[in-house]
PDB file of C-alpha atoms in Angstrom:
ATOM      1  CA  UNK D   1     -55.132-120.561 -47.715  1.00  0.00           C
ATOM      2  CA  UNK D   2     -53.230-119.634 -44.522  1.00  0.00           C
ATOM      3  CA  UNK D   3     -49.492-119.520 -44.723  1.00  0.00           C
ATOM      4  CA  UNK D   4     -47.778-122.153 -42.648  1.00  0.00           C
ATOM      5  CA  UNK D   5     -45.429-120.787 -39.935  1.00  0.00           C
ATOM      6  CA  UNK D   6     -42.129-122.589 -40.056  1.00  0.00           C
ATOM      7  CA  UNK D   7     -40.283-123.239 -36.770  1.00  0.00           C
ATOM      8  CA  UNK D   8     -37.139-121.212 -36.173  1.00  0.00           C
ATOM      9  CA  UNK D   9     -33.921-123.055 -36.888  1.00  0.00           C
ATOM     10  CA  UNK D  10     -32.284-124.646 -33.849  1.00  0.00           C
ATOM     11  CA  UNK D  11     -29.114-122.593 -34.361  1.00  0.00           C
ATOM     12  CA  UNK D  12     -31.097-119.326 -34.284  1.00  0.00           C
ATOM     13  CA  UNK D  13     -32.890-120.346 -31.083  1.00  0.00           C
ATOM     14  CA  UNK D  14     -29.586-121.201 -29.474  1.00  0.00           C
ATOM     15  CA  UNK D  15     -28.100-117.849 -30.519  1.00  0.00           C
ATOM     16  CA  UNK D  16     -31.005-115.994 -28.890  1.00  0.00           C
ATOM     17  CA  UNK D  17     -30.639-118.029 -25.703  1.00  0.00           C
ATOM     18  CA  UNK D  18     -26.895-117.439 -25.603  1.00  0.00           C
ATOM     19  CA  UNK D  19     -27.373-113.691 -26.152  1.00  0.00           C
ATOM     20  CA  UNK D  20     -29.845-113.526 -23.266  1.00  0.00           C
ATOM     21  CA  UNK D  21     -27.501-115.500 -21.021  1.00  0.00           C
ATOM     22  CA  UNK D  22     -24.604-113.244 -22.005  1.00  0.00           C
ATOM     23  CA  UNK D  23     -26.603-110.098 -21.189  1.00  0.00           C
ATOM     24  CA  UNK D  24     -27.688-111.562 -17.872  1.00  0.00           C
ATOM     25  CA  UNK D  25     -24.109-112.496 -16.994  1.00  0.00           C
ATOM     26  CA  UNK D  26     -22.899-109.019 -17.977  1.00  0.00           C
ATOM     27  CA  UNK D  27     -25.506-107.364 -15.748  1.00  0.00           C
ATOM     28  CA  UNK D  28     -24.638-109.736 -12.906  1.00  0.00           C
ATOM     29  CA  UNK D  29     -20.915-109.016 -12.920  1.00  0.00           C
ATOM     30  CA  UNK D  30     -21.581-105.297 -13.428  1.00  0.00           C
ATOM     31  CA  UNK D  31     -23.771-105.328 -10.328  1.00  0.00           C
ATOM     32  CA  UNK D  32     -21.011-107.120  -8.403  1.00  0.00           C
ATOM     33  CA  UNK D  33     -18.492-104.447  -9.403  1.00  0.00           C
ATOM     34  CA  UNK D  34     -20.934-101.653  -8.584  1.00  0.00           C
ATOM     35  CA  UNK D  35     -21.581-103.244  -5.183  1.00  0.00           C
ATOM     36  CA  UNK D  36     -17.896-102.862  -4.327  1.00  0.00           C
ATOM     37  CA  UNK D  37     -17.915 -99.174  -5.242  1.00  0.00           C
ATOM     38  CA  UNK D  38     -21.175 -98.545  -3.402  1.00  0.00           C
ATOM     39  CA  UNK D  39     -19.900-100.335  -0.286  1.00  0.00           C
ATOM     40  CA  UNK D  40     -16.652 -98.343  -0.397  1.00  0.00           C
ATOM     41  CA  UNK D  41     -18.466 -95.038  -0.791  1.00  0.00           C
ATOM     42  CA  UNK D  42     -20.993 -95.935   1.915  1.00  0.00           C
ATOM     43  CA  UNK D  43     -18.257 -96.847   4.400  1.00  0.00           C
ATOM     44  CA  UNK D  44     -16.368 -93.607   3.698  1.00  0.00           C
ATOM     45  CA  UNK D  45     -19.497 -91.478   3.918  1.00  0.00           C
ATOM     46  CA  UNK D  46     -20.670 -93.111   7.150  1.00  0.00           C
ATOM     47  CA  UNK D  47     -17.327 -92.421   8.841  1.00  0.00           C
ATOM     48  CA  UNK D  48     -17.205 -88.897   7.469  1.00  0.00           C
ATOM     49  CA  UNK D  49     -20.741 -88.260   8.704  1.00  0.00           C
ATOM     50  CA  UNK D  50     -19.986 -89.772  12.096  1.00  0.00           C
ATOM     51  CA  UNK D  51     -16.916 -87.569  12.495  1.00  0.00           C
ATOM     52  CA  UNK D  52     -18.492 -84.413  11.116  1.00  0.00           C
ATOM     53  CA  UNK D  53     -18.591 -82.784  14.563  1.00  0.00           C
ATOM     54  CA  UNK D  54     -14.831 -83.187  14.944  1.00  0.00           C
ATOM     55  CA  UNK D  55     -14.062 -81.899  11.459  1.00  0.00           C
ATOM     56  CA  UNK D  56     -16.393 -78.937  11.940  1.00  0.00           C
ATOM     57  CA  UNK D  57     -14.747 -78.026  15.241  1.00  0.00           C
ATOM     58  CA  UNK D  58     -11.072 -78.564  14.430  1.00  0.00           C
ATOM     59  CA  UNK D  59     -11.013 -78.504  10.620  1.00  0.00           C
ATOM     60  CA  UNK D  60      -7.827 -79.683   8.939  1.00  0.00           C
ATOM     61  CA  UNK D  61      -5.957 -78.844  12.138  1.00  0.00           C
ATOM     62  CA  UNK D  62      -7.264 -82.166  13.450  1.00  0.00           C
ATOM     63  CA  UNK D  63      -4.729 -83.916  11.208  1.00  0.00           C
ATOM     64  CA  UNK D  64      -1.589 -82.241  12.607  1.00  0.00           C
ATOM     65  CA  UNK D  65      -2.562 -81.597  16.196  1.00  0.00           C
ATOM     66  CA  UNK D  66      -0.928 -83.845  18.797  1.00  0.00           C
ATOM     67  CA  UNK D  67      -3.499 -83.091  21.501  1.00  0.00           C
ATOM     68  CA  UNK D  68      -5.690 -85.862  22.878  1.00  0.00           C
ATOM     69  CA  UNK D  69      -7.684 -84.692  25.890  1.00  0.00           C
ATOM     70  CA  UNK D  70     -11.052 -86.437  26.265  1.00  0.00           C
ATOM     71  CA  UNK D  71     -11.854 -84.438  29.409  1.00  0.00           C
ATOM     72  CA  UNK D  72     -11.229 -81.100  27.729  1.00  0.00           C
ATOM     73  CA  UNK D  73     -12.605 -82.444  24.428  1.00  0.00           C
ATOM     74  CA  UNK D  74      -9.488 -81.421  22.537  1.00  0.00           C
ATOM     75  CA  UNK D  75      -8.481 -83.989  19.952  1.00  0.00           C
ATOM     76  CA  UNK D  76      -5.822 -84.385  17.278  1.00  0.00           C
ATOM     77  CA  UNK D  77      -4.819 -87.210  14.952  1.00  0.00           C
ATOM     78  CA  UNK D  78      -1.099 -86.538  14.542  1.00  0.00           C
ATOM     79  CA  UNK D  79       0.176 -89.064  17.112  1.00  0.00           C
ATOM     80  CA  UNK D  80      -1.994 -91.987  15.844  1.00  0.00           C
ATOM     81  CA  UNK D  81      -1.146 -91.165  12.228  1.00  0.00           C
ATOM     82  CA  UNK D  82       2.557 -91.011  13.051  1.00  0.00           C
ATOM     83  CA  UNK D  83       2.451 -94.312  14.942  1.00  0.00           C
ATOM     84  CA  UNK D  84       0.523 -96.028  12.152  1.00  0.00           C
ATOM     85  CA  UNK D  85       2.955 -94.924   9.451  1.00  0.00           C
ATOM     86  CA  UNK D  86       6.120 -95.612  11.471  1.00  0.00           C
ATOM     87  CA  UNK D  87       5.109 -99.128  12.557  1.00  0.00           C
ATOM     88  CA  UNK D  88       3.992-100.000   9.025  1.00  0.00           C
ATOM     89  CA  UNK D  89       7.272 -98.668   7.611  1.00  0.00           C
ATOM     90  CA  UNK D  90       9.301-100.729  10.089  1.00  0.00           C
ATOM     91  CA  UNK D  91       7.269-103.788   9.180  1.00  0.00           C
ATOM     92  CA  UNK D  92       7.868-103.336   5.464  1.00  0.00           C
ATOM     93  CA  UNK D  93      11.609-102.693   5.882  1.00  0.00           C
ATOM     94  CA  UNK D  94      11.864-106.051   7.638  1.00  0.00           C
ATOM     95  CA  UNK D  95       9.226-108.031   5.759  1.00  0.00           C
ATOM     96  CA  UNK D  96      10.082-107.241   2.131  1.00  0.00           C
ATOM     97  CA  UNK D  97      13.680-108.598   2.103  1.00  0.00           C
ATOM     98  CA  UNK D  98      12.698-111.627   4.197  1.00  0.00           C
ATOM     99  CA  UNK D  99       9.712-112.366   1.964  1.00  0.00           C
ATOM    100  CA  UNK D 100      11.867-112.030  -1.130  1.00  0.00           C
ATOM    101  CA  UNK D 101      14.392-114.461   0.338  1.00  0.00           C
ATOM    102  CA  UNK D 102      11.681-116.969   1.222  1.00  0.00           C
ATOM    103  CA  UNK D 103      10.136-116.781  -2.234  1.00  0.00           C
ATOM    104  CA  UNK D 104      13.466-117.167  -4.026  1.00  0.00           C
ATOM    105  CA  UNK D 105      14.473-120.062  -1.772  1.00  0.00           C
ATOM    106  CA  UNK D 106      11.232-121.902  -2.492  1.00  0.00           C
ATOM    107  CA  UNK D 107      11.342-121.340  -6.251  1.00  0.00           C
ATOM    108  CA  UNK D 108      15.039-121.486  -7.074  1.00  0.00           C
ATOM    109  CA  UNK D 109      17.074-123.165  -4.344  1.00  0.00           C
ATOM    110  CA  UNK D 110      15.039-125.457  -2.100  1.00  0.00           C
ATOM    111  CA  UNK D 111      14.797-129.150  -3.049  1.00  0.00           C
ATOM    112  CA  UNK D 112      11.351-130.304  -4.116  1.00  0.00           C
ATOM    113  CA  UNK D 113      10.789-132.365  -0.964  1.00  0.00           C
ATOM    114  CA  UNK D 114      11.300-129.246   1.184  1.00  0.00           C
ATOM    115  CA  UNK D 115       9.139-126.821  -0.790  1.00  0.00           C
ATOM    116  CA  UNK D 116       5.862-128.400   0.285  1.00  0.00           C
ATOM    117  CA  UNK D 117       6.408-128.254   4.077  1.00  0.00           C
ATOM    118  CA  UNK D 118       7.755-124.693   4.010  1.00  0.00           C
ATOM    119  CA  UNK D 119       4.922-123.551   1.756  1.00  0.00           C
ATOM    120  CA  UNK D 120       2.382-125.126   4.103  1.00  0.00           C
ATOM    121  CA  UNK D 121       4.037-123.447   7.096  1.00  0.00           C
ATOM    122  CA  UNK D 122       3.758-120.056   5.387  1.00  0.00           C
ATOM    123  CA  UNK D 123       0.069-120.620   4.663  1.00  0.00           C
ATOM    124  CA  UNK D 124      -0.451-121.653   8.289  1.00  0.00           C
ATOM    125  CA  UNK D 125       1.190-118.435   9.494  1.00  0.00           C
ATOM    126  CA  UNK D 126      -1.117-116.434   7.240  1.00  0.00           C
ATOM    127  CA  UNK D 127      -4.154-118.088   8.807  1.00  0.00           C
ATOM    128  CA  UNK D 128      -3.255-117.426  12.448  1.00  0.00           C
ATOM    129  CA  UNK D 129      -5.571-114.761  13.989  1.00  0.00           C
ATOM    130  CA  UNK D 130      -3.947-111.436  14.727  1.00  0.00           C
ATOM    131  CA  UNK D 131      -4.814-111.610  18.416  1.00  0.00           C
ATOM    132  CA  UNK D 132      -2.565-114.678  18.711  1.00  0.00           C
ATOM    133  CA  UNK D 133       0.330-112.672  17.310  1.00  0.00           C
ATOM    134  CA  UNK D 134      -0.444-109.922  19.792  1.00  0.00           C
ATOM    135  CA  UNK D 135      -0.491-112.277  22.769  1.00  0.00           C
ATOM    136  CA  UNK D 136       2.719-113.940  21.619  1.00  0.00           C
ATOM    137  CA  UNK D 137       4.338-110.544  21.203  1.00  0.00           C
ATOM    138  CA  UNK D 138       3.261-109.402  24.678  1.00  0.00           C
ATOM    139  CA  UNK D 139       4.141-112.536  26.652  1.00  0.00           C
ATOM    140  CA  UNK D 140       7.149-113.839  24.690  1.00  0.00           C
ATOM    141  CA  UNK D 141       8.700-111.182  22.476  1.00  0.00           C
ATOM    142  CA  UNK D 142       8.408-108.189  24.836  1.00  0.00           C
ATOM    143  CA  UNK D 143      10.309-109.844  27.757  1.00  0.00           C
ATOM    144  CA  UNK D 144      13.088-111.022  25.445  1.00  0.00           C
ATOM    145  CA  UNK D 145      13.496-107.602  23.851  1.00  0.00           C
ATOM    146  CA  UNK D 146      13.359-105.706  27.137  1.00  0.00           C
ATOM    147  CA  UNK D 147      15.942-107.928  28.854  1.00  0.00           C
ATOM    148  CA  UNK D 148      18.385-108.858  26.093  1.00  0.00           C
ATOM    149  CA  UNK D 149      17.970-106.670  22.999  1.00  0.00           C
ATOM    150  CA  UNK D 150      16.844-103.141  23.816  1.00  0.00           C
ATOM    151  CA  UNK D 151      19.440-102.549  26.573  1.00  0.00           C
ATOM    152  CA  UNK D 152      22.179-103.345  24.035  1.00  0.00           C
ATOM    153  CA  UNK D 153      20.498-101.165  21.399  1.00  0.00           C
ATOM    154  CA  UNK D 154      20.267 -98.219  23.784  1.00  0.00           C
ATOM    155  CA  UNK D 155      23.864 -98.643  24.996  1.00  0.00           C
ATOM    156  CA  UNK D 156      25.511 -99.098  21.589  1.00  0.00           C
ATOM    157  CA  UNK D 157      23.251 -97.261  19.135  1.00  0.00           C
ATOM    158  CA  UNK D 158      21.581 -94.658  21.308  1.00  0.00           C
ATOM    159  CA  UNK D 159      24.668 -92.424  21.411  1.00  0.00           C
ATOM    160  CA  UNK D 160      25.479 -92.434  17.706  1.00  0.00           C
ATOM    161  CA  UNK D 161      25.370 -89.080  15.929  1.00  0.00           C
ATOM    162  CA  UNK D 162      22.400 -88.286  13.693  1.00  0.00           C
ATOM    163  CA  UNK D 163      20.539 -91.570  14.327  1.00  0.00           C
ATOM    164  CA  UNK D 164      21.125 -92.108  18.048  1.00  0.00           C
ATOM    165  CA  UNK D 165      17.853 -90.467  19.098  1.00  0.00           C
ATOM    166  CA  UNK D 166      15.941 -93.140  17.161  1.00  0.00           C
ATOM    167  CA  UNK D 167      17.381 -95.974  19.250  1.00  0.00           C
ATOM    168  CA  UNK D 168      17.644 -94.309  22.650  1.00  0.00           C
ATOM    169  CA  UNK D 169      15.186 -94.807  25.466  1.00  0.00           C
ATOM    170  CA  UNK D 170      14.274 -97.064  28.359  1.00  0.00           C
ATOM    171  CA  UNK D 171      14.159-100.783  27.488  1.00  0.00           C
ATOM    172  CA  UNK D 172      10.469-101.228  28.217  1.00  0.00           C
ATOM    173  CA  UNK D 173       9.901-103.814  25.503  1.00  0.00           C
ATOM    174  CA  UNK D 174       6.683-102.116  24.467  1.00  0.00           C
ATOM    175  CA  UNK D 175       7.023 -99.588  21.685  1.00  0.00           C
ATOM    176  CA  UNK D 176       6.893 -98.839  18.008  1.00  0.00           C
ATOM    177  CA  UNK D 177       9.854-101.052  17.132  1.00  0.00           C
ATOM    178  CA  UNK D 178       8.213-104.031  18.819  1.00  0.00           C
ATOM    179  CA  UNK D 179       4.943-103.327  17.033  1.00  0.00           C
ATOM    180  CA  UNK D 180       6.825-103.118  13.744  1.00  0.00           C
ATOM    181  CA  UNK D 181       8.473-106.486  14.397  1.00  0.00           C
ATOM    182  CA  UNK D 182       5.119-108.143  15.120  1.00  0.00           C
ATOM    183  CA  UNK D 183       3.577-106.573  12.034  1.00  0.00           C
ATOM    184  CA  UNK D 184       6.501-107.787   9.930  1.00  0.00           C
ATOM    185  CA  UNK D 185       5.951-111.351  11.113  1.00  0.00           C
ATOM    186  CA  UNK D 186       2.265-111.002  10.271  1.00  0.00           C
ATOM    187  CA  UNK D 187       2.689-109.671   6.719  1.00  0.00           C
ATOM    188  CA  UNK D 188       5.612-111.891   5.680  1.00  0.00           C
ATOM    189  CA  UNK D 189       3.322-114.845   4.823  1.00  0.00           C
ATOM    190  CA  UNK D 190       1.161-112.676   2.558  1.00  0.00           C
ATOM    191  CA  UNK D 191       4.009-111.016   0.681  1.00  0.00           C
ATOM    192  CA  UNK D 192       6.098-114.173   0.348  1.00  0.00           C
ATOM    193  CA  UNK D 193       3.105-116.163  -0.917  1.00  0.00           C
ATOM    194  CA  UNK D 194       2.396-113.610  -3.628  1.00  0.00           C
ATOM    195  CA  UNK D 195       6.058-113.444  -4.606  1.00  0.00           C
ATOM    196  CA  UNK D 196       6.350-117.213  -4.754  1.00  0.00           C
ATOM    197  CA  UNK D 197       3.318-117.564  -6.997  1.00  0.00           C
ATOM    198  CA  UNK D 198       4.457-114.879  -9.433  1.00  0.00           C
ATOM    199  CA  UNK D 199       8.018-116.206  -9.516  1.00  0.00           C
ATOM    200  CA  UNK D 200       6.608-119.563 -10.581  1.00  0.00           C
ATOM    201  CA  UNK D 201       5.031-117.917 -13.627  1.00  0.00           C
ATOM    202  CA  UNK D 202       8.426-117.074 -15.122  1.00  0.00           C
ATOM    203  CA  UNK D 203       8.937-119.351 -18.159  1.00  0.00           C
ATOM    204  CA  UNK D 204      11.632-121.911 -17.583  1.00  0.00           C
ATOM    205  CA  UNK D 205      13.150-121.199 -20.991  1.00  0.00           C
ATOM    206  CA  UNK D 206      14.046-117.654 -19.974  1.00  0.00           C
ATOM    207  CA  UNK D 207      15.989-118.816 -16.938  1.00  0.00           C
ATOM    208  CA  UNK D 208      17.591-121.717 -18.803  1.00  0.00           C
ATOM    209  CA  UNK D 209      18.720-119.338 -21.552  1.00  0.00           C
ATOM    210  CA  UNK D 210      20.315-117.057 -18.985  1.00  0.00           C
ATOM    211  CA  UNK D 211      22.087-119.972 -17.336  1.00  0.00           C
ATOM    212  CA  UNK D 212      23.289-121.156 -20.751  1.00  0.00           C
ATOM    213  CA  UNK D 213      24.861-117.751 -21.345  1.00  0.00           C
ATOM    214  CA  UNK D 214      26.870-118.114 -18.134  1.00  0.00           C
ATOM    215  CA  UNK D 215      24.721-116.094 -15.741  1.00  0.00           C
ATOM    216  CA  UNK D 216      24.928-116.850 -12.053  1.00  0.00           C
ATOM    217  CA  UNK D 217      21.838-117.648  -9.986  1.00  0.00           C
ATOM    218  CA  UNK D 218      21.794-114.126  -8.560  1.00  0.00           C
ATOM    219  CA  UNK D 219      22.048-112.619 -12.055  1.00  0.00           C
ATOM    220  CA  UNK D 220      19.170-114.774 -13.247  1.00  0.00           C
ATOM    221  CA  UNK D 221      17.040-113.661 -10.327  1.00  0.00           C
ATOM    222  CA  UNK D 222      17.949-109.978 -10.609  1.00  0.00           C
ATOM    223  CA  UNK D 223      17.997-109.643 -14.412  1.00  0.00           C
ATOM    224  CA  UNK D 224      15.348-112.153 -15.490  1.00  0.00           C
ATOM    225  CA  UNK D 225      12.938-113.123 -12.721  1.00  0.00           C
ATOM    226  CA  UNK D 226      12.435-109.705 -11.108  1.00  0.00           C
ATOM    227  CA  UNK D 227      11.935-107.719 -14.345  1.00  0.00           C
ATOM    228  CA  UNK D 228       9.435-110.319 -15.553  1.00  0.00           C
ATOM    229  CA  UNK D 229       7.385-110.188 -12.331  1.00  0.00           C
ATOM    230  CA  UNK D 230       8.072-106.626 -11.202  1.00  0.00           C
ATOM    231  CA  UNK D 231       4.487-105.354 -11.351  1.00  0.00           C
ATOM    232  CA  UNK D 232       3.040-108.318  -9.472  1.00  0.00           C
ATOM    233  CA  UNK D 233       5.791-108.154  -6.836  1.00  0.00           C
ATOM    234  CA  UNK D 234       5.069-104.485  -6.143  1.00  0.00           C
ATOM    235  CA  UNK D 235       1.361-105.286  -5.940  1.00  0.00           C
ATOM    236  CA  UNK D 236       2.059-107.979  -3.345  1.00  0.00           C
ATOM    237  CA  UNK D 237       4.209-105.597  -1.310  1.00  0.00           C
ATOM    238  CA  UNK D 238       1.478-102.983  -1.195  1.00  0.00           C
ATOM    239  CA  UNK D 239      -1.035-105.676  -0.290  1.00  0.00           C
ATOM    240  CA  UNK D 240       1.065-106.428   2.779  1.00  0.00           C
ATOM    241  CA  UNK D 241       1.403-102.709   3.493  1.00  0.00           C
ATOM    242  CA  UNK D 242      -2.364-102.345   3.486  1.00  0.00           C
ATOM    243  CA  UNK D 243      -2.605-105.173   6.005  1.00  0.00           C
ATOM    244  CA  UNK D 244       0.026-103.518   8.215  1.00  0.00           C
ATOM    245  CA  UNK D 245      -1.702-100.124   8.142  1.00  0.00           C
ATOM    246  CA  UNK D 246      -5.039-101.479   9.292  1.00  0.00           C
ATOM    247  CA  UNK D 247      -3.916-104.064  11.850  1.00  0.00           C
ATOM    248  CA  UNK D 248      -5.569-103.606  15.237  1.00  0.00           C
ATOM    249  CA  UNK D 249      -5.286-106.326  17.874  1.00  0.00           C
ATOM    250  CA  UNK D 250      -1.653-107.332  17.449  1.00  0.00           C
ATOM    251  CA  UNK D 251      -0.515-103.705  17.525  1.00  0.00           C
ATOM    252  CA  UNK D 252      -2.733-102.900  20.513  1.00  0.00           C
ATOM    253  CA  UNK D 253      -0.988-105.531  22.632  1.00  0.00           C
ATOM    254  CA  UNK D 254       2.601-104.390  22.036  1.00  0.00           C
ATOM    255  CA  UNK D 255       2.545-100.726  21.020  1.00  0.00           C
ATOM    256  CA  UNK D 256       2.172 -99.371  24.543  1.00  0.00           C
ATOM    257  CA  UNK D 257      -0.833 -97.148  23.785  1.00  0.00           C
ATOM    258  CA  UNK D 258       0.826 -93.935  24.933  1.00  0.00           C
ATOM    259  CA  UNK D 259      -0.472 -90.805  23.244  1.00  0.00           C
ATOM    260  CA  UNK D 260       2.932 -89.131  22.983  1.00  0.00           C
ATOM    261  CA  UNK D 261       4.858 -87.942  19.956  1.00  0.00           C
ATOM    262  CA  UNK D 262       8.408 -89.276  20.155  1.00  0.00           C
ATOM    263  CA  UNK D 263      11.166 -90.000  17.670  1.00  0.00           C
ATOM    264  CA  UNK D 264      12.528 -92.959  19.656  1.00  0.00           C
ATOM    265  CA  UNK D 265      11.438 -96.336  18.353  1.00  0.00           C
ATOM    266  CA  UNK D 266      11.886 -97.858  21.815  1.00  0.00           C
ATOM    267  CA  UNK D 267       9.237 -95.636  23.371  1.00  0.00           C
ATOM    268  CA  UNK D 268       5.537 -96.559  23.514  1.00  0.00           C
ATOM    269  CA  UNK D 269       3.281 -94.939  20.964  1.00  0.00           C
ATOM    270  CA  UNK D 270      -0.154 -95.267  19.475  1.00  0.00           C
ATOM    271  CA  UNK D 271      -1.830 -96.001  16.165  1.00  0.00           C
ATOM    272  CA  UNK D 272      -5.181 -95.168  14.642  1.00  0.00           C
ATOM    273  CA  UNK D 273      -6.563 -98.688  14.886  1.00  0.00           C
ATOM    274  CA  UNK D 274      -5.243 -99.206  18.421  1.00  0.00           C
ATOM    275  CA  UNK D 275      -6.695 -95.889  19.607  1.00  0.00           C
ATOM    276  CA  UNK D 276     -10.135 -96.778  18.271  1.00  0.00           C
ATOM    277  CA  UNK D 277     -10.040-100.289  19.738  1.00  0.00           C
ATOM    278  CA  UNK D 278      -8.886 -99.128  23.166  1.00  0.00           C
ATOM    279  CA  UNK D 279     -11.075 -96.080  23.649  1.00  0.00           C
ATOM    280  CA  UNK D 280     -14.309 -96.589  21.745  1.00  0.00           C
ATOM    281  CA  UNK D 281     -15.979 -98.387  24.639  1.00  0.00           C
ATOM    282  CA  UNK D 282     -14.899 -95.563  26.971  1.00  0.00           C
ATOM    283  CA  UNK D 283     -16.219 -92.738  24.794  1.00  0.00           C
ATOM    284  CA  UNK D 284     -18.749 -91.061  27.089  1.00  0.00           C
ATOM    285  CA  UNK D 285     -19.603 -88.041  24.958  1.00  0.00           C
ATOM    286  CA  UNK D 286     -20.638 -87.281  21.401  1.00  0.00           C
ATOM    287  CA  UNK D 287     -17.458 -85.281  20.822  1.00  0.00           C
ATOM    288  CA  UNK D 288     -15.298 -88.199  21.981  1.00  0.00           C
ATOM    289  CA  UNK D 289     -17.102 -90.690  19.740  1.00  0.00           C
ATOM    290  CA  UNK D 290     -16.958 -88.274  16.841  1.00  0.00           C
ATOM    291  CA  UNK D 291     -13.176 -87.943  17.248  1.00  0.00           C
ATOM    292  CA  UNK D 292     -12.718 -91.714  17.178  1.00  0.00           C
ATOM    293  CA  UNK D 293     -14.924 -92.086  14.102  1.00  0.00           C
ATOM    294  CA  UNK D 294     -12.985 -89.255  12.474  1.00  0.00           C
ATOM    295  CA  UNK D 295      -9.808 -91.262  13.151  1.00  0.00           C
ATOM    296  CA  UNK D 296     -11.393 -94.157  11.296  1.00  0.00           C
ATOM    297  CA  UNK D 297     -12.023 -91.888   8.320  1.00  0.00           C
ATOM    298  CA  UNK D 298      -8.402 -90.720   8.457  1.00  0.00           C
ATOM    299  CA  UNK D 299      -7.225 -94.343   8.411  1.00  0.00           C
ATOM    300  CA  UNK D 300      -9.476 -94.921   5.413  1.00  0.00           C
ATOM    301  CA  UNK D 301      -7.863 -91.973   3.648  1.00  0.00           C
ATOM    302  CA  UNK D 302      -4.335 -93.111   4.511  1.00  0.00           C
ATOM    303  CA  UNK D 303      -4.995 -96.609   3.177  1.00  0.00           C
ATOM    304  CA  UNK D 304      -6.702 -95.232   0.076  1.00  0.00           C
ATOM    305  CA  UNK D 305      -3.765 -92.935  -0.668  1.00  0.00           C
ATOM    306  CA  UNK D 306      -1.242 -95.753  -0.212  1.00  0.00           C
ATOM    307  CA  UNK D 307      -3.127 -98.115  -2.511  1.00  0.00           C
ATOM    308  CA  UNK D 308      -3.649 -95.339  -5.060  1.00  0.00           C
ATOM    309  CA  UNK D 309       0.096 -94.723  -5.105  1.00  0.00           C
ATOM    310  CA  UNK D 310       0.572 -98.453  -5.680  1.00  0.00           C
ATOM    311  CA  UNK D 311      -1.807 -98.365  -8.632  1.00  0.00           C
ATOM    312  CA  UNK D 312       0.007 -95.383 -10.135  1.00  0.00           C
ATOM    313  CA  UNK D 313       3.353 -97.129  -9.736  1.00  0.00           C
ATOM    314  CA  UNK D 314       2.019-100.267 -11.395  1.00  0.00           C
ATOM    315  CA  UNK D 315       0.582 -98.208 -14.240  1.00  0.00           C
ATOM    316  CA  UNK D 316       3.901 -96.452 -14.804  1.00  0.00           C
ATOM    317  CA  UNK D 317       5.722 -99.780 -14.790  1.00  0.00           C
ATOM    318  CA  UNK D 318       3.234-101.190 -17.269  1.00  0.00           C
ATOM    319  CA  UNK D 319       3.838 -98.225 -19.588  1.00  0.00           C
ATOM    320  CA  UNK D 320       7.592 -98.686 -19.371  1.00  0.00           C
ATOM    321  CA  UNK D 321       7.282-102.393 -20.078  1.00  0.00           C
ATOM    322  CA  UNK D 322       5.074-101.574 -23.049  1.00  0.00           C
ATOM    323  CA  UNK D 323       7.674 -99.210 -24.418  1.00  0.00           C
TER     324      UNK D 323
END
């Protein structure tokens, strides 16, 4: 007599199905994460391969040479690197305090009926294309700065000891300071939005306890809100910095696109992204194109280093908070 095969219990069948679905989901998300790494490596390798002729010819001297002679095929990345870092630094010096003020106003001070409109305005600013900022900077901001602001800056700050050379120069309106101002306006919506969202995660009981102990609003913000959200705030700041480093069109309109190394913020300069955007269509030789692609690889490295520093800072903060 043949043994009768009993059907598997429904719970066992469901466990097998759930295990298969869990393995499939794990493989799916693993592939998504691997796709990011593969895309990153492929982009870096393609730029490195495209700029191999420049790196073979100039070596590491390409990074600190200020030459840029397409006719003589002599290229250096120092001026674009300098302009990229200086404009991004100016943008962050302006944007971080303003973004912090906006976020604190929306979360701690503003009445509820005002928070919605201001929050919507910030999101609208974040969605405006960068070319619009560039056109606004060229046709509106540059004339105002050249006629009313930069002449005063040059007359009153250009002759100060130690720092006067930074603010001296002809009031052209185009320059690194103008580019930094435009970049600051562009990254403020991103940084302030991140700060606002993380400030809202602070438990109300913590702030109420501080107020009950007699703390002022500033003390609550400085001693309670910021320590609680410190890691996320720094992450938002570096997110805005990454946007400022890689911005192209807005900077191209107002930077002046002059391949000259100068300490004055009022003088025109250049950046990596602006150099590539302006000259790639004019590259009439393999050496010229290779130099521009090599600049793209340098920008990739600069951004990677900045974001890596941000990760290290966040990791150190996390360790301190754990202790």
